[in-house]
Structures are given as C-alpha cells and as structure tokens.
N, CA, C and O of each residue as an XYZ file, in Angstrom:
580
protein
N     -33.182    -57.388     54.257
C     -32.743    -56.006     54.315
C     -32.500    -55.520     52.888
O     -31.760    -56.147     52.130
N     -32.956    -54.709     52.627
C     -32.551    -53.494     51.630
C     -31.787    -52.985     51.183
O     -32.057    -52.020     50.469
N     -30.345    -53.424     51.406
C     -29.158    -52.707     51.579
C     -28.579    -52.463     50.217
O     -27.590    -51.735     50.131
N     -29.140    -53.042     49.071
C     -28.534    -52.844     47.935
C     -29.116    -51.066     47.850
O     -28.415    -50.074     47.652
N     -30.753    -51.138     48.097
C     -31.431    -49.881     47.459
C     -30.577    -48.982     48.416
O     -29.853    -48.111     47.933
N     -30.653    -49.182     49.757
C     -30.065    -48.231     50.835
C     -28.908    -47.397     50.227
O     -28.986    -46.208     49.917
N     -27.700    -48.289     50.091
C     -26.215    -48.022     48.984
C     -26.862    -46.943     48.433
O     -27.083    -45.904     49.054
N     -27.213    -47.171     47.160
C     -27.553    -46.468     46.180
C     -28.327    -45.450     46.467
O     -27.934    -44.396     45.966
N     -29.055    -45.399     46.943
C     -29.964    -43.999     47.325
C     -29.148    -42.866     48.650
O     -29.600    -41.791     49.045
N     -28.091    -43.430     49.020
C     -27.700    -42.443     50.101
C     -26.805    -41.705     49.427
O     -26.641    -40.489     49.527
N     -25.728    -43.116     48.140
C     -24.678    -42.349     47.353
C     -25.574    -41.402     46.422
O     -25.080    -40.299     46.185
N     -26.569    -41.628     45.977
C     -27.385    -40.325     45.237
C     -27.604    -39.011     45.911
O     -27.376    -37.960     45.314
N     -28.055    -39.045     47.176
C     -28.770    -38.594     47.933
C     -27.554    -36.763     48.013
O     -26.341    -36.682     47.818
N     -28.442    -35.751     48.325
C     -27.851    -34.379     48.288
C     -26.961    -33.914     50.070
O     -27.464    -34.013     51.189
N     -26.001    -33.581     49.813
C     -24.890    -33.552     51.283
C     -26.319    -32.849     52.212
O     -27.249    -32.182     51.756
N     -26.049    -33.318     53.743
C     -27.123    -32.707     54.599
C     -26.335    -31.637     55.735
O     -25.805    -30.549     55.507
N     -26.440    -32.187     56.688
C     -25.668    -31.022     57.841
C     -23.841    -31.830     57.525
O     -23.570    -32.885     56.952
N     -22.949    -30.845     58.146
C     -21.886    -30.874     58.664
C     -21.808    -31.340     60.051
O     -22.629    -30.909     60.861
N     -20.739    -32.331     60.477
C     -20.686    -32.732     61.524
C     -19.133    -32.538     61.961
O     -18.329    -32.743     61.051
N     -18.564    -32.149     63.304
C     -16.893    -31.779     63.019
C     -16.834    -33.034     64.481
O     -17.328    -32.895     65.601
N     -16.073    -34.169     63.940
C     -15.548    -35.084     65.002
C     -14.094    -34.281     65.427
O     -13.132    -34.070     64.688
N     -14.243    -33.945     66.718
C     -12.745    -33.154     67.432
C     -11.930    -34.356     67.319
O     -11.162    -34.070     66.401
N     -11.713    -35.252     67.619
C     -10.698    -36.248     68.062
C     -10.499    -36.744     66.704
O      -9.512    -37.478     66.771
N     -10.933    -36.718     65.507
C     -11.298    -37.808     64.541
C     -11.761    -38.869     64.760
O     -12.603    -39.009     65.647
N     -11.370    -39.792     64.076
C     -11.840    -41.169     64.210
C     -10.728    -42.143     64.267
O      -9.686    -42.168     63.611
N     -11.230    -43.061     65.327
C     -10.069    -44.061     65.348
C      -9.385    -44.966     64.498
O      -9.770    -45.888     63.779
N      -8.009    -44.357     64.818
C      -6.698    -44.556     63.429
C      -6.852    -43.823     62.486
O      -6.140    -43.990     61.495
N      -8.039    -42.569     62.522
C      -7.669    -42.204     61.419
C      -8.065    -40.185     61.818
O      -8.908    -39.524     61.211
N      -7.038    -39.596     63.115
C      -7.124    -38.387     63.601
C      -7.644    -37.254     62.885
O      -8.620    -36.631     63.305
N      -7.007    -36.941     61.767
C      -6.940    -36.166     60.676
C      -8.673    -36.147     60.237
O      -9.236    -35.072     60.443
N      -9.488    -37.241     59.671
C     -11.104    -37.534     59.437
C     -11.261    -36.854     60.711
O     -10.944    -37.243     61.835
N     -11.972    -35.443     60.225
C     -12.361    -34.795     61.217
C     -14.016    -33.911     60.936
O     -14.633    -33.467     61.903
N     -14.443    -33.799     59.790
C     -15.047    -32.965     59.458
C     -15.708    -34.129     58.295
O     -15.110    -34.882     57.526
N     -17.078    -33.940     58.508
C     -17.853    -34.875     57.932
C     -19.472    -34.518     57.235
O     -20.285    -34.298     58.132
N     -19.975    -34.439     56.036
C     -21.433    -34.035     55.843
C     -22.044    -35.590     55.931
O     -21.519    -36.702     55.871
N     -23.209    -35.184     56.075
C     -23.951    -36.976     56.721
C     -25.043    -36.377     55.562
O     -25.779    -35.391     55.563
N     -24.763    -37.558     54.481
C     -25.809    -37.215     53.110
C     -27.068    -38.519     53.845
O     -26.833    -39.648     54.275
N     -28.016    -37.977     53.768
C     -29.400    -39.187     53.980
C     -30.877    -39.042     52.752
O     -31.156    -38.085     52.028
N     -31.332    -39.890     52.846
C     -31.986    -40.079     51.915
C     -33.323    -40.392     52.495
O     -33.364    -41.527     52.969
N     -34.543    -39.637     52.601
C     -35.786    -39.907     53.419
C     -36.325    -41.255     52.992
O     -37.407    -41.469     53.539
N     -36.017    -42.018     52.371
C     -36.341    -43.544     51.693
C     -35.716    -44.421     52.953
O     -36.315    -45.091     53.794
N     -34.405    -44.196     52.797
C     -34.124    -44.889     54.090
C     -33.306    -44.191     55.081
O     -32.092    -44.060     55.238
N     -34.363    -43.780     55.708
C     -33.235    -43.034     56.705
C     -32.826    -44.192     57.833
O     -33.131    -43.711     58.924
N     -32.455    -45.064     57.952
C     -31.408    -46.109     58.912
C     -29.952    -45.860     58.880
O     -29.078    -45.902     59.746
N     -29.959    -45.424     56.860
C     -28.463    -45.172     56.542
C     -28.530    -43.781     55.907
O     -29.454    -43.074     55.503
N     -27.071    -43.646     55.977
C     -26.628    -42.467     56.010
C     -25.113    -42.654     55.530
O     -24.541    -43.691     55.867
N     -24.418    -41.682     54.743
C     -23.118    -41.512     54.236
C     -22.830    -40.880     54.811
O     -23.552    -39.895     54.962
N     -21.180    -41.002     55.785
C     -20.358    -39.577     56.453
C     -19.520    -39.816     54.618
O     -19.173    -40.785     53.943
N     -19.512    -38.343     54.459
C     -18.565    -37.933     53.291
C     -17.427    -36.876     53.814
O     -17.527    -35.671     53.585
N     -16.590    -37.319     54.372
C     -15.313    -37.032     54.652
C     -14.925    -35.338     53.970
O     -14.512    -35.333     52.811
N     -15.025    -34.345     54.492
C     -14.558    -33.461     54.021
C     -12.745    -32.894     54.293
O     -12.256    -31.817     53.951
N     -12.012    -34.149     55.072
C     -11.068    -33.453     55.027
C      -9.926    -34.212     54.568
O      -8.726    -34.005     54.747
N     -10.652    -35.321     53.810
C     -10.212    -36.635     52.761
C     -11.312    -36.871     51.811
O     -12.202    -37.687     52.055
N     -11.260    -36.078     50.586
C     -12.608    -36.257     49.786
C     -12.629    -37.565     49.075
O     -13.639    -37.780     48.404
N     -11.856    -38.329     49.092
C     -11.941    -39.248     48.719
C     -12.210    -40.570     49.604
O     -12.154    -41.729     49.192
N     -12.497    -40.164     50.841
C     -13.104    -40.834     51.907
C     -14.899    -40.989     52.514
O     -15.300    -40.402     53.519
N     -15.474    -41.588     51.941
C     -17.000    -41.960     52.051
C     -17.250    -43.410     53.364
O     -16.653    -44.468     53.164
N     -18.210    -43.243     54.684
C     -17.853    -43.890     55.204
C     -20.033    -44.339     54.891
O     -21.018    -43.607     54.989
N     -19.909    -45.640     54.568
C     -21.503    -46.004     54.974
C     -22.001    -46.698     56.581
O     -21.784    -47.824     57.029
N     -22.716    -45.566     57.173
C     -23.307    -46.241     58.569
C     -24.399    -46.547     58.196
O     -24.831    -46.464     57.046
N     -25.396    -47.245     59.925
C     -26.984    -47.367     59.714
C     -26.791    -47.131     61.185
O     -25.783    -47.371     61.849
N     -27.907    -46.630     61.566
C     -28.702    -46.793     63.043
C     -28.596    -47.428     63.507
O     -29.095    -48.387     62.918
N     -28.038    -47.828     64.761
C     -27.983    -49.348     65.374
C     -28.939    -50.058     65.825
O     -29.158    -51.269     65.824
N     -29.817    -48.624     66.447
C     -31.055    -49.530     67.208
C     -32.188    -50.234     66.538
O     -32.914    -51.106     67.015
N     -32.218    -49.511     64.918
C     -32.875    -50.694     64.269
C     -32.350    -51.612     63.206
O     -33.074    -52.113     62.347
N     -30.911    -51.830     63.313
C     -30.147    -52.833     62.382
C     -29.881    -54.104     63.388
O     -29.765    -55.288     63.069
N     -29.805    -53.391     64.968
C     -29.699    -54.429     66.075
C     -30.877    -54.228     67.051
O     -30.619    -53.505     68.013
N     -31.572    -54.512     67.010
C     -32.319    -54.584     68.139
C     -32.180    -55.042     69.179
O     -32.134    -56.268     69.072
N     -32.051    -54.604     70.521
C     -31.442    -54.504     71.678
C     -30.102    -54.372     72.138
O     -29.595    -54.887     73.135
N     -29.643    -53.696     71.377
C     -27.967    -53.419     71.104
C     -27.557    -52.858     72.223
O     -26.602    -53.442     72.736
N     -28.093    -51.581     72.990
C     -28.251    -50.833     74.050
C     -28.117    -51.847     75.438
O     -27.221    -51.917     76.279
N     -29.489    -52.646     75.286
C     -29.429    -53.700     76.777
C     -28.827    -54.560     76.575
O     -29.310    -55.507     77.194
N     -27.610    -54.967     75.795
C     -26.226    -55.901     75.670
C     -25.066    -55.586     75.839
O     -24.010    -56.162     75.578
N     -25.476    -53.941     76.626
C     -24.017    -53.061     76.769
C     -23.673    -53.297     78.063
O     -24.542    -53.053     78.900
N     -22.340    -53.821     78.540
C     -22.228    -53.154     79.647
C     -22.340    -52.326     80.440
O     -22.785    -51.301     79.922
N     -22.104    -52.205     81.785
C     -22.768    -51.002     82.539
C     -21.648    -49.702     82.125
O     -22.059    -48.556     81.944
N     -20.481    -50.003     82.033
C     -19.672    -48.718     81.922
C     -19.752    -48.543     80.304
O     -19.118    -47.568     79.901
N     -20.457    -49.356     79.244
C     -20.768    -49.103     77.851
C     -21.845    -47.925     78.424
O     -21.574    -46.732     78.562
N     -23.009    -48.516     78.692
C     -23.775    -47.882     78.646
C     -23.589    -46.612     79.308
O     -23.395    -45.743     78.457
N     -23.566    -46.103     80.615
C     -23.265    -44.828     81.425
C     -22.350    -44.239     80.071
O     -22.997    -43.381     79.471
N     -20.959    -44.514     79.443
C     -20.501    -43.672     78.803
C     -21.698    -43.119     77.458
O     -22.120    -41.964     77.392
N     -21.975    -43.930     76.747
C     -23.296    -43.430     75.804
C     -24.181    -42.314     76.192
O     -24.300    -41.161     75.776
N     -25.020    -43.303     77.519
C     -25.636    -42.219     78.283
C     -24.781    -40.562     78.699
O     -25.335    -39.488     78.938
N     -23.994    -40.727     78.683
C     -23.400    -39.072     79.371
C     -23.316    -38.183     77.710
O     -23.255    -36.980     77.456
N     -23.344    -39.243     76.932
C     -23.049    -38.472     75.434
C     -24.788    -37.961     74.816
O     -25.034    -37.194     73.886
N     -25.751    -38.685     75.695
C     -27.339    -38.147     75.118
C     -27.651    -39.087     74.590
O     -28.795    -38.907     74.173
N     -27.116    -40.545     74.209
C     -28.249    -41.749     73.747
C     -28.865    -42.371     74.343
O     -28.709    -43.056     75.355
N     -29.839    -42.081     73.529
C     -31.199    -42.524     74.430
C     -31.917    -41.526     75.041
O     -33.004    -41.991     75.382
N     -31.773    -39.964     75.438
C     -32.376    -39.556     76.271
C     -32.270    -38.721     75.726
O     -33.164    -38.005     76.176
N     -31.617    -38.002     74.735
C     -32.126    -36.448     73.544
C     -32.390    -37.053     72.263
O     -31.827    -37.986     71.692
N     -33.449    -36.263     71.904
C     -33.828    -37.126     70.115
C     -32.983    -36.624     69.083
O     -33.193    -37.186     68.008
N     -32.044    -35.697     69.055
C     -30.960    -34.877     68.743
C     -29.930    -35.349     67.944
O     -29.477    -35.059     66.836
N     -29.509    -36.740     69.442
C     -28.568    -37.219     69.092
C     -28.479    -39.038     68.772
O     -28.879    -39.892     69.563
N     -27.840    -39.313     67.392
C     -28.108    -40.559     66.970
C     -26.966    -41.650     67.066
O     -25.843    -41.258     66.750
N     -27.094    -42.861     67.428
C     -26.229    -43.802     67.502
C     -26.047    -44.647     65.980
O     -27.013    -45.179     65.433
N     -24.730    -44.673     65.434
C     -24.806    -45.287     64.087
C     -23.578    -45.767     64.323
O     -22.830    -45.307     65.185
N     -23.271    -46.840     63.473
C     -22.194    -47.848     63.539
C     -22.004    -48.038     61.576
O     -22.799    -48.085     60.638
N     -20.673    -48.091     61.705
C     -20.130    -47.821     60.198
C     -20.361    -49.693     59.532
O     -20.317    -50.700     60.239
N     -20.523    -49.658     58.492
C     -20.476    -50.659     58.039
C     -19.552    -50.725     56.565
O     -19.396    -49.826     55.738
N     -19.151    -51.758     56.562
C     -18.085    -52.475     55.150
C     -18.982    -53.540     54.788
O     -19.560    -54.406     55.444
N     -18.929    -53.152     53.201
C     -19.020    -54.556     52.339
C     -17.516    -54.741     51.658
O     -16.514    -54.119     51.303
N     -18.159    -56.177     51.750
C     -16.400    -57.144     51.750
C     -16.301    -57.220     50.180
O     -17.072    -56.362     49.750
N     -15.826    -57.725     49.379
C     -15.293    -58.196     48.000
C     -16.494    -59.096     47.760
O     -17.387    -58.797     46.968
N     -16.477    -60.097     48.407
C     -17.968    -61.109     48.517
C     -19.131    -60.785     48.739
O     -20.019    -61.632     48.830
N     -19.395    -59.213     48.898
C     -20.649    -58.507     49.453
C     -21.089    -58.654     50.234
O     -22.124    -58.013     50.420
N     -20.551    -59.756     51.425
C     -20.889    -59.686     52.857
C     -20.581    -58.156     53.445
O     -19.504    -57.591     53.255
N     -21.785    -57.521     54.251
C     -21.817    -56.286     54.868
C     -21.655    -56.844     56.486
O     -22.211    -57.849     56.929
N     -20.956    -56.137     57.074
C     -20.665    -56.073     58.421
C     -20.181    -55.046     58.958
O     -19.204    -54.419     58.547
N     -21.202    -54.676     60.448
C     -20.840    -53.469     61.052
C     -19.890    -53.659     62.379
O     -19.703    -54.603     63.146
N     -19.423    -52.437     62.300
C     -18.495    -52.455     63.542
C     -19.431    -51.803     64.795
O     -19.612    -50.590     64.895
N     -19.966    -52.743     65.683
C     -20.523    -52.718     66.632
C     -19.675    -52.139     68.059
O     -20.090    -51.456     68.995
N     -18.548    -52.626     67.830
C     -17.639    -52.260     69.026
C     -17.166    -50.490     68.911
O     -16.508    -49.916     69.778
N     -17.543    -50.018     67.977
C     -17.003    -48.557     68.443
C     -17.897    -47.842     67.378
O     -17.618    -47.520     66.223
N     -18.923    -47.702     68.014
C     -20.222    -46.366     67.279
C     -20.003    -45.163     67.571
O     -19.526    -44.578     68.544
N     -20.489    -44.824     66.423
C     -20.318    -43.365     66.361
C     -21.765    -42.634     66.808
O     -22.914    -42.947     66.495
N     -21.356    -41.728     67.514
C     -21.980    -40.795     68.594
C     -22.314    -39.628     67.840
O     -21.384    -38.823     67.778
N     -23.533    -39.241     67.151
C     -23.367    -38.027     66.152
C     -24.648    -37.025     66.972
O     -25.794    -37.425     67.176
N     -24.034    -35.468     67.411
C     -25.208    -34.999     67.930
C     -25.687    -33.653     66.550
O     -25.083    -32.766     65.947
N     -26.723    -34.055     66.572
C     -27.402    -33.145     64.973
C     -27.541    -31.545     65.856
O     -27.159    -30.668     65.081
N     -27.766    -31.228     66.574
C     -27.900    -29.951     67.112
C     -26.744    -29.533     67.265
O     -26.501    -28.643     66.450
N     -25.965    -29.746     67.888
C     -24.276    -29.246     68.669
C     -23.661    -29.613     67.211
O     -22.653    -28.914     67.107
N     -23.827    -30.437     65.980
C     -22.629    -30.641     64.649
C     -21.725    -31.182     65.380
O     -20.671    -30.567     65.217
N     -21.614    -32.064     66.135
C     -20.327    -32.700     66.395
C     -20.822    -34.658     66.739
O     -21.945    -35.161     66.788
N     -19.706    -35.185     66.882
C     -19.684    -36.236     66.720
C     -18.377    -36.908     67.832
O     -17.362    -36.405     68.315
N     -19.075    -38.417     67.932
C     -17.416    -38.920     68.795
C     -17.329    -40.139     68.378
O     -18.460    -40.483     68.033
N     -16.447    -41.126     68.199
C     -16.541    -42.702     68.386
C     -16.402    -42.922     69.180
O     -15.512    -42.309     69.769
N     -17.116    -43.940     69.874
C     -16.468    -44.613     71.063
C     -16.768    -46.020     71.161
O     -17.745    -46.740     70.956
N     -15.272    -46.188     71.647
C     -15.001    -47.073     71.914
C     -15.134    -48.525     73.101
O     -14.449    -48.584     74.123
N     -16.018    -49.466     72.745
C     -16.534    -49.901     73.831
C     -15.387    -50.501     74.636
O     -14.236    -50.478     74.201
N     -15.756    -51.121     75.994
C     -14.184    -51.186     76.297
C     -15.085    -52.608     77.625
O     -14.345    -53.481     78.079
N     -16.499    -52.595     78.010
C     -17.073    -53.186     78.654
C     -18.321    -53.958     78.374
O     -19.273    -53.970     79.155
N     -18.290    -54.623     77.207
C     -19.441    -55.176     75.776
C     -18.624    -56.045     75.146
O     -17.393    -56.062     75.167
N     -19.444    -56.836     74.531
C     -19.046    -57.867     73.930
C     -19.103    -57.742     72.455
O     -18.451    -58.546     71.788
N     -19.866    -56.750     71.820
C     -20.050    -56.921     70.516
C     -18.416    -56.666     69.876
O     -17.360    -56.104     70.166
N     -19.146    -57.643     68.632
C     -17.757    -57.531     67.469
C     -17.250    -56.307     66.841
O     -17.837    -55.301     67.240
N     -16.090    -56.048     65.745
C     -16.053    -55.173     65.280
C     -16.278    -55.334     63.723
O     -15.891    -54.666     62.763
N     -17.225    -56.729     63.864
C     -17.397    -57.188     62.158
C     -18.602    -58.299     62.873
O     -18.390    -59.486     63.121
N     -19.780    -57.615     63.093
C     -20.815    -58.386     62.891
C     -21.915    -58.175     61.653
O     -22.360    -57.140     61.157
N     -22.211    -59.790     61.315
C     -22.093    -60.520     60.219
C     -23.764    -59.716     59.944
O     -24.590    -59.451     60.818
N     -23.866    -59.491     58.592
C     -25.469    -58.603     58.507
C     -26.164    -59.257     57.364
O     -27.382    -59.080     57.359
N     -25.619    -60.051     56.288
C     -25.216    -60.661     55.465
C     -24.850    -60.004     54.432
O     -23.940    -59.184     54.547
N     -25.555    -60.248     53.051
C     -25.297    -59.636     51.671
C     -25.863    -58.627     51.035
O     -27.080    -58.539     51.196
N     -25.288    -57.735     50.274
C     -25.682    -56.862     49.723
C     -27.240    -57.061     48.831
O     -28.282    -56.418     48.706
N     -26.688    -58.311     48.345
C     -28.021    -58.869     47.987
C     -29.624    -59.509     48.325
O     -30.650    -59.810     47.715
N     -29.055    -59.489     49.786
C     -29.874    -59.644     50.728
C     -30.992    -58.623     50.758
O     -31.854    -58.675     51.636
C-alpha cells in the first residue's frame, strides 16, 4: 500500500465539498462540520478537515477497497442499518473508516464505527456497529509499507 504517497497528497490536496455530521462524531459531539479534501491520485483516501476544530484533521480510506469483503462480514442488523443509510445501493454515498498512524507508523483503521458520508445530501453519520466483529484498530501495517 501507498500510504506514505496517499498522506501526503491528500494533506496537499485543495478543500472539496462540505459535509455537516448532525450528531458529530463519537466522543467528540461538537466535530460537526467537515470539508473532505481528496486528491484524484488516490482517491481511497481522503482528509475530513474539521471546520469546527481547525486544528482537527481526521485521515480515512474507503473500506471496500482497503477491506475487501468488509460488507459480507457484517452482521445482519450491521448490514440492514448501512443499507437504510444508501451503502451499497446509491453511488452518492461512500463508506470510509478513519485511520491512525501510531508513533511506530503502524496505521490502523477503525472498522467498528464507519463513517457514512452522503456527497449529494452534504451530510454524514458514524455508525456504530453493534452486530460485527470487526476491530476498532485493525492492523494495515506501516506507513512505509
């Protein structure tokens, strides 16, 4: 994976649409209002840049191609909730999961609560899986990777 160039080209990359999460984000209410900077090099990732904490930059990727088969490992009440939000079934709306690099440059995404972003409507949700097994720190490896 790419993830060093990814980094770097999204933090370059020029702010794109506005996205307004109503609820915020979990533990953190207030993160409500977000531009999603992308970079046509790699569009997998994407920067939410926090507009209502500017000093808050969050790096996601796409799930369905950082995990492949992420979707058919969901539970049934994972999935139906996704499904009622348009994944999978409007091209509109995209499934992305935030990722951290550690001190050691191990990158790991939080699989257990993706973010729900619909590009037409500007809004967004996390959710929280509650019937799935995935982690909230699966292992992707290194930056250097």
């Amino acid at each position: 994976m790419a993830l060093a160039h990814a980094i770097d080209a999204v933090t370059d990359a020029p702010a794109g649409i506005t996205v307004l999460f109503p609820a915020g984000l979990v533990g953190f209410p207030r993160w409500r209002r977000f531009n999603v900077v992308e970079d046509p090099e790699t569009p997998e990732f994407a920067l939410l840049q926090c507009l209502d904490e500017p000093s808050v930059s969050l790096l996601v990727a796409a799930v369905q191609p950082l995990v492949p088969g992420y979707l058919d490992h969901l539970g049934p009440g994972d999935q139906a909730a996704l499904a009622a939000l348009g994944v999978g079934a409007r091209p509109e709306v995209d499934l992305y999961c935030t990722l951290t690099v550690q001190e050691s440059s191990e990158v790991t995404a939080n699989l257990a609560g993706p973010l729900v972003i619909d590009r037409e409507a500007g809004c967004g949700t996390q959710v929280v899986l509650t019937d799935s097994t995935w982690p909230v720190r699966y292992p992707l490896g290194t930056v250097r990777d």
